[in-house]
Amino acid sequence: MTVIAARKTKDVITFASDSILVAGYLKATDKEVIYNKLFQQNDMVIGSTGTGYEGTMMELFSRNHRPVDGSRLAVIDFFVEFREWINKRDSSHSPENDYLIAYDQKLFRTYGGLDIYEVPEFEAVGAGEDFAKAALHLGHSPREAVEVACKLSIYCSEPISEITIEI
């Protein structure tokens, strides 16, 4: 129940995220909530869609883990390590969130596991991804793409967070 959009240009990678949190039938929208679905640390920007639990575990893991380089296989290995790390702490959890990750001047997308590919220009993940991808395809910024998703999807809500990194 979210949307995260990213665009890579020759100079920057820009991410934008909505702020909705859903628990059962309850919705919270607050930019300063404890679970942060879009964060920057350890030379990476990571956006996580799915459970807040897994997103928080990724935030904890990525404080002192990162891919060995910017190759697709290194990013896959990073997620293999994450699976092993999370299994040591909670053997009942199997990672399944979708992620956008920027590392080493590259942008990657995961599909709930180890299906990972490098994104050449733009991508979106989450419940509002179709709306956001259409906006990105039409040349809009990630912020504008998230705004569109927030207007058209009941599963996305403002306020919007942004992170831009130079490449």
XYZ file of C-alpha atoms in Angstrom:
167
model
C 0.000 0.000 0.000
C 2.401 2.642 -1.193
C 4.231 4.071 -4.160
C 7.906 4.820 -4.687
C 9.171 6.283 -7.965
C 12.697 6.933 -9.222
C 14.292 8.485 -12.276
C 17.931 8.262 -13.362
C 19.472 10.984 -15.529
C 23.092 11.528 -16.530
C 23.569 13.710 -13.424
C 21.283 12.434 -10.650
C 19.019 9.695 -9.379
C 15.860 11.074 -7.773
C 13.456 9.107 -5.593
C 10.026 10.092 -4.293
C 7.739 8.205 -1.930
C 4.297 8.630 -0.452
C 3.780 8.286 3.307
C 0.832 5.939 3.786
C 0.990 3.221 6.427
C -1.814 0.669 6.605
C -2.630 -1.663 9.497
C -5.789 -3.655 8.910
C -8.486 -1.092 8.218
C -6.489 1.815 9.644
C -4.461 4.288 7.608
C -1.775 6.636 8.883
C -0.047 9.313 6.844
C 2.822 11.069 8.550
C 6.196 12.003 7.113
C 7.863 11.474 10.486
C 6.597 7.988 11.349
C 9.093 5.498 12.743
C 9.055 3.255 9.673
C 10.702 5.102 6.820
C 10.057 3.412 3.473
C 12.631 5.619 1.697
C 16.049 6.102 3.283
C 19.675 6.887 2.483
C 22.635 5.301 4.246
C 25.926 3.518 3.605
C 26.231 5.006 0.069
C 22.790 3.652 -0.929
C 19.265 4.938 -1.335
C 16.657 2.263 -0.672
C 12.907 2.398 -1.162
C 10.876 -0.497 0.242
C 7.275 -1.485 -0.508
C 5.501 -4.232 1.368
C 5.581 -4.813 5.086
C 6.955 -2.166 7.409
C 8.573 -4.976 9.371
C 10.735 -6.063 6.453
C 11.482 -2.478 5.442
C 12.702 -1.747 8.962
C 14.827 -4.895 8.932
C 16.360 -3.764 5.611
C 17.091 -0.356 7.118
C 18.842 -2.064 10.029
C 20.745 -4.513 7.780
C 21.934 -1.871 5.313
C 23.580 0.219 8.041
C 26.648 -2.001 7.794
C 26.041 -4.118 4.671
C 26.114 -3.114 1.018
C 26.851 -4.685 -2.362
C 30.547 -5.252 -3.106
C 30.157 -3.267 -6.351
C 27.479 -1.857 -8.634
C 26.908 -4.971 -10.704
C 23.558 -6.740 -10.856
C 25.107 -9.911 -9.426
C 26.543 -7.967 -6.476
C 23.083 -6.541 -5.744
C 21.601 -10.046 -5.951
C 24.272 -11.243 -3.510
C 23.381 -8.324 -1.183
C 19.781 -9.575 -1.111
C 20.940 -13.178 -0.555
C 22.913 -11.900 2.458
C 19.831 -10.018 3.646
C 17.748 -13.215 3.483
C 20.368 -15.113 5.493
C 20.686 -12.256 8.000
C 16.922 -11.927 8.534
C 16.520 -15.722 8.867
C 18.983 -15.712 11.784
C 16.753 -13.200 13.570
C 13.323 -14.424 12.487
C 13.156 -17.836 10.840
C 9.413 -17.427 10.221
C 9.884 -14.450 7.868
C 10.610 -14.884 4.173
C 11.544 -11.563 2.497
C 9.059 -10.552 -0.183
C 9.048 -6.744 -0.319
C 9.778 -4.956 -3.586
C 12.682 -2.499 -3.565
C 14.225 0.300 -5.561
C 17.899 0.685 -4.711
C 20.508 3.146 -5.933
C 24.127 2.170 -5.500
C 27.348 2.966 -7.335
C 25.597 5.376 -9.747
C 23.074 2.704 -10.769
C 19.396 2.091 -10.081
C 17.980 -1.401 -9.473
C 14.537 -2.879 -8.934
C 13.667 -6.093 -7.116
C 10.510 -8.147 -7.502
C 9.860 -9.671 -4.087
C 12.921 -11.849 -4.089
C 15.985 -12.305 -6.226
C 14.423 -11.189 -9.514
C 16.544 -8.047 -9.814
C 17.359 -5.881 -12.794
C 19.130 -2.604 -13.505
C 16.792 0.264 -14.357
C 18.009 2.331 -17.329
C 15.809 5.417 -16.870
C 12.811 5.230 -14.507
C 10.800 2.814 -12.384
C 8.077 2.705 -9.752
C 7.032 0.094 -7.190
C 4.049 -0.410 -4.937
C 0.283 -0.288 -5.213
C 0.403 2.975 -7.172
C 3.183 1.906 -9.533
C 1.055 1.769 -12.695
C -0.076 5.376 -12.246
C 3.447 6.502 -11.341
C 5.045 4.660 -14.283
C 2.607 6.287 -16.697
C 3.522 9.717 -15.333
C 7.254 8.930 -15.501
C 6.810 7.682 -19.078
C 5.225 11.030 -19.969
C 8.315 12.841 -18.638
C 7.156 13.824 -15.165
C 9.450 13.890 -12.147
C 9.283 11.201 -9.453
C 7.513 13.695 -7.154
C 4.896 14.402 -9.810
C 4.534 10.668 -10.475
C 3.864 10.021 -6.790
C 1.388 12.926 -6.729
C -0.520 11.281 -9.598
C -0.585 7.938 -7.781
C -1.809 9.645 -4.598
C -4.666 11.246 -6.525
C -5.717 8.071 -8.349
C -5.036 5.227 -5.898
C -6.763 4.745 -2.564
C -3.594 2.948 -1.423
C -1.286 5.986 -1.690
C -1.293 9.223 0.325
C 0.749 12.385 0.731
C 2.939 13.867 2.183
C 5.739 13.015 -0.217
C 9.389 12.397 0.688
C 12.225 12.906 -1.791
C 15.894 11.970 -1.987
C 18.228 13.014 -4.817
C 21.808 11.823 -5.217
C 24.393 13.044 -7.696
C 26.053 10.509 -9.966
